[in-house]
Amino acid sequence: MSDYTEIDKKQDLQILHSMGYAQELERRMSQFSNFAVSFSIICILSGGINSLAQATSGAGGASIGIGWPLGCFISLVFAVAMAQIGSAYPTAGGLYHWGSILGNRFTGWLTAWFNLLGLVTVLGAINVGTYYFFMGSFGTPYLGLEDTTTTRIVFLAIITGVQALVNHMGIGLTAKLTDFSGYLIFATSILLAIVCLAAADSYEFGRLFTFSNYSGEAGGNVWPQTSGTWVFLLGLLLPIYTITGYDASAHTSEETVKAAESVPRGMVSSVLWSALFGYIMLCSFVLMIPNMDEAAKQGWNVFFWAMDARVHPAIKDILYLAIFVSQWLCGLATVTSVSRMIFAFSRDGGLPASKPLSKVSPTYRTPVAAIWTGSILAVLFVWGSSLVSIGDTPVYTIVVSCTVIFLFFSFAIPITLGLFAWGTSKWDKMGPWNLGEGMFKLFAILSIIAMVLIFVLGIQPPNDWALYITVGFLIVTGIIWFAFENRRFRGPPIGDEVARRQAEIVAAEKAVGEV
């Protein structure tokens, strides 16, 4: 980062100090590293493969050829709107901060809880996806492992623990690994596309634009029997659920150089590149499939079925290893994101045990307690929810269906507030990444429309319990706010409170060796 001058450093510090926060975390992330942490969490080799059946057992080829770019555009409108806000307010746990400044203490607090709950559960879900990919690629075929709750939790505890340990040891190491992850995802997705195209009998490009209805038995019951229109719309959840996690660029703002410029670019570019490389990879996979009707019947096993049928075992295992490593690195970046959210919310007293959770290690310059707390909660969530069922459906499956709804709600709240706050005393100064009022408001309105669509799709069978959980969560948070937090929680420093914090800022920076 030879281009990071003393002037740049002073500007980053000035922006952070102007929002009432100390430079406790270490700025070691370049613009590429900020992009890579979001690109790694999106990880088209994780969601794009593990959730592939939502498309192939839905509307078939059209769910990829038409549905993937449409779903990616839905994610892009959120990223563009968030980039505008993130450029003006580049702080760790950015969404919580934006929700507070552009709205009030309650909207910030609500944003934080939606985002935090989404991040913890999505960390668990990402590592569960890594577990099932490992079992399908190496665990069962080579090691003879059986899928049991004990095996799953032990596996999760090990890989999540290593992810937490790497994060514990400093942002420098984490950034190097997520940088590597960015290159690995690019290379592996292209290699997978080439292998798929080489293994295809013919190139029936028409199947990428052919609508089918594989709901019910025809699609291995991935989706209940429904209309062709609905099953196509449900298939949009594949790209929407895959292309998320780009808020990590905002969460690592205080560790990124030239954050006001790098963060918005990281968010938007991670979505665009994931959309492009994911499209190439998945279209190539669809062209390789021997028969779309047979593929649909495989349900969630469609990826392994097609690879077994078409790809040489040695090449297949090389690809599987690269995909597995990419998925583990996806979880690593997610630990980074969730820990920074816990840290940021805690330093303003938003969580129980906020004081230790907001403490930064002077040795490693990382929020150690926040890292391990987020990681342990993710494993406990998977363990506890796997043991309890509602009817025939494990609570884990039900809650994971809510995860992305929670995350997108946490995106939509500050975006909606920004729509009304633009040009007022709450938001009268824009960052260097500036769309202009008209474009921002257009993307903000599109984000609200997209949020309604995501919510409607996210609560359809077999995920209909997601409605009750989301409504229940809103009721519980409302009760907690009015009964307890409204009197206790002060929110982030705003106005005169920023000036009063300057002495604390100097002391905090001295404690970690920043000055």
XYZ file of C-alpha atoms in Angstrom:
515
model
C 0.000 0.000 0.000
C 2.758 2.411 -1.013
C 0.150 4.855 -2.292
C -1.311 5.282 1.214
C 0.190 8.607 2.224
C 0.273 10.424 5.549
C -2.363 12.769 4.145
C -4.632 9.781 3.403
C -4.052 8.439 6.910
C -4.898 11.773 8.515
C -8.060 11.994 6.426
C -9.192 8.515 7.492
C -8.505 9.426 11.123
C -10.301 12.758 10.818
C -13.428 11.098 9.422
C -13.414 8.471 12.176
C -12.785 11.023 14.935
C -15.569 13.223 13.543
C -17.984 10.367 14.214
C -16.734 9.984 17.786
C -14.606 6.842 17.453
C -10.953 5.977 18.054
C -8.650 4.202 15.605
C -8.397 1.054 17.732
C -8.493 -1.404 14.839
C -5.530 -1.437 12.456
C -5.783 -0.122 8.900
C -4.126 -2.933 6.960
C -6.699 -3.592 4.239
C -6.155 -2.249 0.740
C -8.991 -1.439 -1.645
C -8.617 -4.923 -3.138
C -8.709 -6.497 0.337
C -11.927 -4.639 1.107
C -13.405 -5.972 -2.146
C -12.055 -9.455 -1.442
C -13.680 -9.771 2.000
C -17.134 -9.183 0.463
C -16.344 -11.257 -2.624
C -15.248 -14.106 -0.323
C -18.467 -14.007 1.718
C -20.616 -13.916 -1.407
C -18.542 -16.879 -2.663
C -20.326 -18.155 -5.766
C -18.587 -21.487 -5.084
C -20.552 -21.773 -1.828
C -24.121 -20.543 -2.292
C -24.019 -20.937 -6.066
C -23.270 -24.661 -5.710
C -24.858 -25.647 -2.386
C -28.199 -24.003 -3.284
C -28.169 -24.911 -6.970
C -31.277 -27.103 -6.650
C -33.408 -24.003 -6.066
C -32.937 -23.388 -9.794
C -32.481 -26.821 -11.381
C -35.428 -28.256 -9.434
C -37.468 -25.122 -10.026
C -37.842 -23.579 -13.463
C -34.872 -25.492 -14.864
C -32.436 -23.834 -17.245
C -34.324 -20.526 -17.353
C -33.696 -20.097 -13.628
C -30.011 -19.745 -14.522
C -30.088 -18.174 -17.975
C -32.697 -15.544 -17.046
C -33.163 -15.835 -13.282
C -29.513 -15.473 -12.231
C -28.922 -12.012 -13.800
C -32.345 -10.832 -12.620
C -31.687 -11.954 -9.034
C -28.188 -10.448 -9.110
C -29.662 -7.112 -10.186
C -31.948 -7.226 -7.144
C -28.888 -7.613 -4.905
C -27.050 -4.901 -6.845
C -29.665 -2.226 -6.118
C -29.083 -2.711 -2.378
C -25.299 -2.597 -2.811
C -25.417 0.629 -4.840
C -27.690 2.399 -2.339
C -25.583 1.179 0.607
C -22.398 2.314 -1.157
C -23.668 5.896 -1.200
C -24.274 5.830 2.564
C -21.085 3.889 3.313
C -18.983 6.529 1.569
C -20.407 9.217 3.855
C -20.140 7.137 7.061
C -17.252 4.622 6.816
C -17.346 2.930 10.240
C -17.167 -0.641 11.538
C -20.657 -2.070 11.913
C -21.675 0.516 9.343
C -25.329 -0.483 8.994
C -26.024 0.085 12.682
C -24.333 3.456 12.548
C -26.227 4.509 9.405
C -29.552 3.445 10.887
C -28.898 5.595 13.946
C -27.638 8.743 12.191
C -30.217 8.767 9.397
C -33.044 7.792 11.754
C -32.848 7.609 15.525
C -31.653 5.392 18.371
C -34.440 2.874 17.812
C -33.911 2.451 14.060
C -30.173 2.009 14.650
C -30.769 -0.514 17.414
C -33.288 -2.439 15.265
C -30.905 -2.431 12.294
C -28.131 -3.781 14.515
C -30.241 -6.665 15.819
C -31.505 -7.665 12.372
C -27.975 -7.553 10.973
C -26.390 -9.297 13.945
C -28.919 -12.122 14.043
C -28.565 -12.545 10.294
C -24.769 -12.620 10.432
C -24.536 -15.159 13.263
C -27.026 -17.527 11.655
C -25.541 -17.098 8.183
C -22.081 -17.975 9.575
C -23.586 -21.187 10.887
C -25.374 -21.826 7.585
C -22.236 -21.191 5.490
C -20.198 -23.646 7.542
C -23.020 -26.208 7.467
C -22.967 -25.868 3.677
C -19.201 -26.434 3.773
C -19.787 -29.537 5.910
C -22.280 -31.023 3.452
C -20.021 -30.230 0.511
C -17.118 -31.933 2.314
C -19.279 -34.971 3.069
C -20.425 -35.270 -0.547
C -16.969 -34.765 -2.030
C -14.562 -36.432 0.419
C -16.157 -37.357 3.759
C -18.485 -40.147 2.629
C -16.747 -41.375 -0.584
C -13.201 -41.514 0.828
C -13.477 -41.484 4.616
C -16.729 -43.404 5.020
C -18.194 -40.774 7.359
C -21.908 -40.757 8.092
C -23.965 -37.616 8.496
C -24.910 -37.472 12.171
C -25.533 -34.525 14.489
C -22.317 -35.316 16.381
C -20.217 -35.469 13.204
C -21.748 -32.226 11.962
C -21.172 -30.278 15.186
C -17.609 -31.562 15.673
C -16.784 -30.593 12.081
C -18.367 -27.153 12.569
C -16.564 -26.576 15.865
C -13.199 -27.372 14.263
C -13.507 -25.261 11.115
C -15.198 -22.339 12.895
C -12.568 -22.463 15.643
C -9.750 -22.222 13.092
C -11.546 -19.351 11.347
C -11.818 -17.538 14.686
C -8.146 -18.210 15.491
C -6.996 -16.700 12.191
C -9.151 -13.628 12.824
C -7.802 -13.418 16.376
C -4.226 -13.183 15.068
C -4.753 -9.923 13.215
C -6.374 -8.340 10.196
C -3.083 -8.630 8.283
C -3.267 -12.434 8.159
C -7.014 -12.419 7.543
C -6.629 -9.932 4.679
C -3.892 -12.042 3.061
C -6.149 -15.108 3.156
C -9.220 -13.292 1.866
C -7.084 -11.749 -0.906
C -6.017 -15.283 -1.812
C -9.674 -16.322 -1.607
C -10.600 -13.686 -4.179
C -8.081 -15.034 -6.689
C -9.009 -18.640 -5.859
C -12.721 -18.023 -6.497
C -11.955 -16.353 -9.828
C -9.650 -19.182 -10.928
C -11.801 -22.069 -9.679
C -15.028 -20.750 -11.179
C -13.353 -20.336 -14.567
C -11.713 -23.775 -14.322
C -15.056 -25.334 -13.380
C -16.696 -23.602 -16.344
C -14.004 -24.891 -18.733
C -14.298 -28.446 -17.364
C -18.087 -28.364 -17.686
C -17.948 -27.087 -21.270
C -15.313 -29.676 -22.191
C -17.449 -32.458 -20.676
C -20.696 -31.409 -22.380
C -22.008 -33.601 -25.222
C -23.349 -30.576 -27.052
C -24.123 -26.946 -26.418
C -27.896 -26.615 -26.188
C -27.945 -22.899 -25.393
C -31.717 -22.946 -25.700
C -32.026 -24.820 -22.405
C -30.712 -21.697 -20.620
C -33.884 -19.902 -21.699
C -36.343 -22.796 -21.499
C -38.945 -22.545 -18.740
C -39.925 -25.778 -17.017
C -41.927 -26.559 -13.900
C -40.122 -29.072 -11.743
C -41.988 -28.282 -8.534
C -43.186 -31.260 -6.500
C -42.047 -34.799 -7.300
C -40.484 -33.807 -10.657
C -37.895 -31.749 -8.771
C -37.242 -34.035 -5.823
C -39.685 -31.951 -3.716
C -37.222 -29.079 -3.387
C -40.273 -26.862 -3.967
C -43.882 -27.912 -3.251
C -46.163 -28.261 -6.271
C -46.913 -24.770 -7.582
C -47.382 -22.789 -10.793
C -44.647 -22.213 -13.374
C -44.583 -18.483 -12.628
C -44.161 -19.018 -8.902
C -41.483 -21.658 -9.272
C -39.463 -19.275 -11.476
C -39.830 -16.481 -8.905
C -38.796 -18.866 -6.122
C -35.709 -19.737 -8.163
C -34.619 -16.091 -7.823
C -33.712 -16.960 -4.244
C -30.608 -18.765 -5.582
C -28.870 -15.568 -6.803
C -30.441 -13.335 -4.130
C -29.329 -15.625 -1.288
C -25.907 -16.188 -2.878
C -25.178 -12.528 -3.644
C -25.305 -11.229 -0.096
C -22.701 -10.452 2.542
C -21.288 -7.425 0.704
C -21.969 -5.408 3.861
C -18.631 -6.893 5.022
C -16.929 -4.064 3.124
C -18.715 -1.616 5.419
C -18.016 -3.655 8.560
C -14.275 -3.511 7.852
C -14.279 0.245 7.102
C -12.024 1.117 10.034
C -9.405 -1.376 8.841
C -9.478 -0.195 5.208
C -7.282 2.544 3.768
C -9.080 5.449 2.055
C -12.282 3.913 3.404
C -14.656 6.571 2.052
C -13.593 5.586 -1.470
C -12.628 1.923 -1.025
C -15.730 0.715 0.855
C -18.368 1.693 -1.731
C -16.221 0.344 -4.543
C -15.721 -2.901 -2.621
C -19.454 -3.420 -2.127
C -20.518 -2.712 -5.690
C -17.616 -4.434 -7.453
C -17.973 -7.606 -5.328
C -21.578 -7.926 -6.500
C -20.779 -7.221 -10.151
C -17.848 -9.647 -10.379
C -19.731 -12.362 -8.480
C -22.689 -11.936 -10.810
C -20.510 -12.211 -13.927
C -18.330 -15.150 -12.899
C -21.279 -16.928 -11.291
C -23.242 -16.623 -14.521
C -20.412 -18.050 -16.618
C -19.900 -20.931 -14.171
C -23.568 -21.869 -13.738
C -24.461 -21.552 -17.418
C -21.568 -23.883 -18.236
C -22.821 -26.346 -15.616
C -26.347 -26.320 -17.087
C -24.929 -26.971 -20.558
C -23.006 -29.975 -19.178
C -26.039 -31.615 -17.545
C -26.893 -34.830 -19.422
C -30.653 -34.390 -19.104
C -32.569 -31.571 -17.408
C -35.475 -33.796 -16.319
C -33.110 -36.253 -14.646
C -31.129 -33.406 -13.095
C -34.279 -31.944 -11.544
C -35.124 -35.285 -9.918
C -31.766 -35.261 -8.092
C -32.920 -32.356 -5.937
C -30.145 -31.124 -3.637
C -27.681 -33.708 -4.976
C -27.697 -32.305 -8.520
C -24.130 -30.937 -8.472
C -22.486 -34.185 -7.358
C -24.734 -36.221 -9.678
C -23.737 -34.226 -12.751
C -20.043 -34.123 -11.837
C -19.994 -37.897 -11.239
C -21.662 -38.486 -14.581
C -19.469 -36.226 -16.714
C -16.109 -35.362 -15.121
C -12.960 -37.480 -14.744
C -12.467 -38.451 -11.062
C -8.991 -36.888 -10.736
C -10.093 -33.559 -12.229
C -13.256 -33.668 -10.162
C -11.316 -34.115 -6.912
C -8.992 -31.193 -7.737
C -12.033 -28.986 -8.312
C -13.667 -30.259 -5.130
C -10.578 -29.407 -3.085
C -10.446 -25.855 -4.494
C -14.176 -25.403 -3.858
C -13.864 -26.720 -0.294
C -11.003 -24.321 0.488
C -12.997 -21.444 -1.025
C -15.987 -22.324 1.143
C -13.829 -22.410 4.282
C -12.411 -18.995 3.381
C -15.987 -17.779 2.910
C -16.630 -18.690 6.539
C -13.372 -16.995 7.565
C -14.505 -13.702 6.019
C -17.924 -14.065 7.641
C -16.290 -14.347 11.090
C -14.545 -11.042 10.295
C -17.860 -9.422 9.389
C -19.884 -10.673 12.364
C -17.127 -9.824 14.867
C -16.876 -6.232 13.629
C -20.628 -5.852 13.948
C -20.514 -7.167 17.534
C -17.564 -4.872 18.310
C -19.208 -1.763 16.856
C -22.567 -2.318 18.536
C -20.878 -3.112 21.860
C -18.695 0.000 22.002
C -21.948 1.989 22.112
C -23.373 -0.300 24.817
C -25.798 -2.164 22.570
C -25.162 -5.702 23.832
C -24.953 -7.514 27.171
C -21.320 -7.579 28.365
C -20.582 -4.704 25.996
C -17.370 -3.662 27.767
C -15.388 -6.882 27.129
C -16.992 -7.361 23.700
C -15.769 -3.941 22.579
C -12.213 -4.446 23.846
C -9.452 -4.520 21.217
C -6.279 -6.565 21.770
C -3.219 -4.275 21.887
C -1.123 -7.137 20.502
C -3.241 -8.169 17.536
C -5.421 -5.040 17.133
C -8.513 -7.221 16.782
C -11.739 -7.434 18.846
C -10.824 -10.820 20.309
C -13.886 -11.333 22.545
C -16.226 -10.353 19.691
C -14.520 -12.805 17.322
C -14.865 -15.790 19.648
C -18.358 -14.829 20.822
C -19.728 -14.640 17.280
C -18.063 -17.928 16.318
C -19.293 -19.807 19.409
C -22.832 -18.463 18.980
C -22.895 -19.686 15.361
C -21.922 -23.237 16.395
C -24.371 -23.232 19.318
C -27.121 -22.033 16.993
C -26.572 -24.945 14.600
C -26.308 -27.461 17.446
C -29.367 -26.299 19.367
C -31.605 -25.763 16.349
C -30.673 -29.158 14.864
C -32.048 -30.922 17.957
C -35.498 -29.307 17.859
C -38.161 -29.691 15.180
C -41.539 -28.150 14.424
C -43.517 -30.947 12.854
C -41.089 -32.733 10.525
C -38.944 -29.653 9.914
C -35.831 -28.950 12.064
C -35.806 -25.486 13.620
C -32.414 -24.985 11.954
C -33.985 -25.172 8.489
C -36.742 -22.767 9.503
C -34.405 -20.185 11.024
C -31.959 -20.308 8.094
C -34.858 -19.450 5.784
C -35.240 -16.254 7.860
C -31.544 -15.425 7.832
C -31.414 -13.580 4.532
C -34.734 -11.867 5.253
C -33.143 -10.474 8.427
C -30.018 -9.399 6.539
C -31.936 -7.637 3.782
C -34.151 -5.928 6.360
C -30.972 -4.581 7.968
C -29.955 -3.272 4.519
C -33.375 -1.790 3.762
C -33.810 0.174 7.021
C -30.895 2.641 6.564
C -31.547 2.845 2.813
C -35.182 3.821 3.446
C -34.112 6.319 6.101
C -31.574 7.768 3.666
C -34.316 8.279 1.101
C -35.994 10.748 3.450
C -32.862 12.117 5.159
C -31.046 13.238 1.980
C -30.330 16.967 2.135
C -31.643 17.371 5.695
C -29.537 18.115 8.771
C -29.212 14.338 9.304
C -27.462 13.849 5.965
C -26.209 17.073 4.472
C -22.705 15.928 3.528
C -21.950 13.205 0.994
C -18.835 11.111 0.667
C -16.525 11.054 -2.374
C -18.552 8.185 -3.912
C -21.659 10.170 -4.845
C -24.460 9.062 -7.172
C -26.361 12.306 -6.880
C -29.774 12.733 -5.308
C -31.834 11.454 -8.228
C -29.882 8.225 -8.743
C -29.653 7.448 -5.039
C -33.385 7.895 -4.547
C -34.083 5.700 -7.572
C -31.955 2.896 -6.145
C -33.454 3.430 -2.694
C -36.988 3.005 -4.087
C -35.880 -0.062 -6.066
C -34.395 -1.473 -2.839
C -37.714 -1.071 -1.019
C -39.573 -2.810 -3.855
C -36.922 -5.562 -3.874
C -37.277 -5.977 -0.091
C -41.013 -6.587 -0.480
C -40.323 -9.200 -3.182
C -37.640 -10.949 -1.095
C -39.936 -11.075 1.922
C -42.857 -12.478 -0.097
C -40.643 -15.131 -1.727
C -38.864 -15.949 1.523
C -42.054 -16.925 3.365
C -43.454 -19.240 0.700
C -43.703 -23.011 1.383
C -41.641 -24.879 2.435
C -40.383 -21.774 4.291
C -43.791 -20.529 5.464
C -42.678 -20.646 9.122
C -40.327 -17.781 8.275
C -43.317 -15.415 8.412
C -44.151 -16.341 12.001
C -40.521 -16.158 13.118
C -40.012 -12.742 11.510
C -43.220 -11.323 12.992
C -42.367 -12.901 16.361
C -38.890 -11.383 16.279
C -40.373 -7.931 15.582
C -42.801 -8.277 18.498
C -40.070 -9.442 20.894
C -37.686 -6.660 19.845
C -40.465 -4.097 20.282
C -41.148 -5.336 23.805
C -37.439 -5.320 24.709
C -36.994 -1.817 23.323
C -39.897 -0.183 25.110
C -39.434 -2.144 28.351
C -35.648 -1.847 28.698
C -33.494 -0.420 25.917
C -35.366 2.829 25.296
C -34.211 4.129 28.681
C -30.751 2.513 28.679
C -29.343 2.583 25.119
C -27.883 5.932 24.063
C -26.813 4.996 20.547
C -23.708 6.214 18.699
C -22.177 9.614 19.478
C -23.954 12.412 17.630
C -23.624 16.181 17.951
C -22.083 17.429 21.210
C -21.348 13.872 22.343
C -18.671 13.614 19.623
C -16.762 16.563 21.109
C -17.048 15.137 24.611
C -15.457 11.877 23.457
C -12.201 13.365 22.197
C -10.275 12.663 25.422
C -11.541 9.062 25.414
C -10.458 8.722 21.777
C -6.886 9.767 22.582
C -6.735 7.347 25.529
C -8.151 4.448 23.498
C -5.629 4.974 20.704
C -2.729 5.122 23.166
C -3.908 1.866 24.757
C -3.492 -0.037 21.478
C -0.324 1.762 20.380
C -1.879 3.804 17.579
C -0.261 7.063 18.752
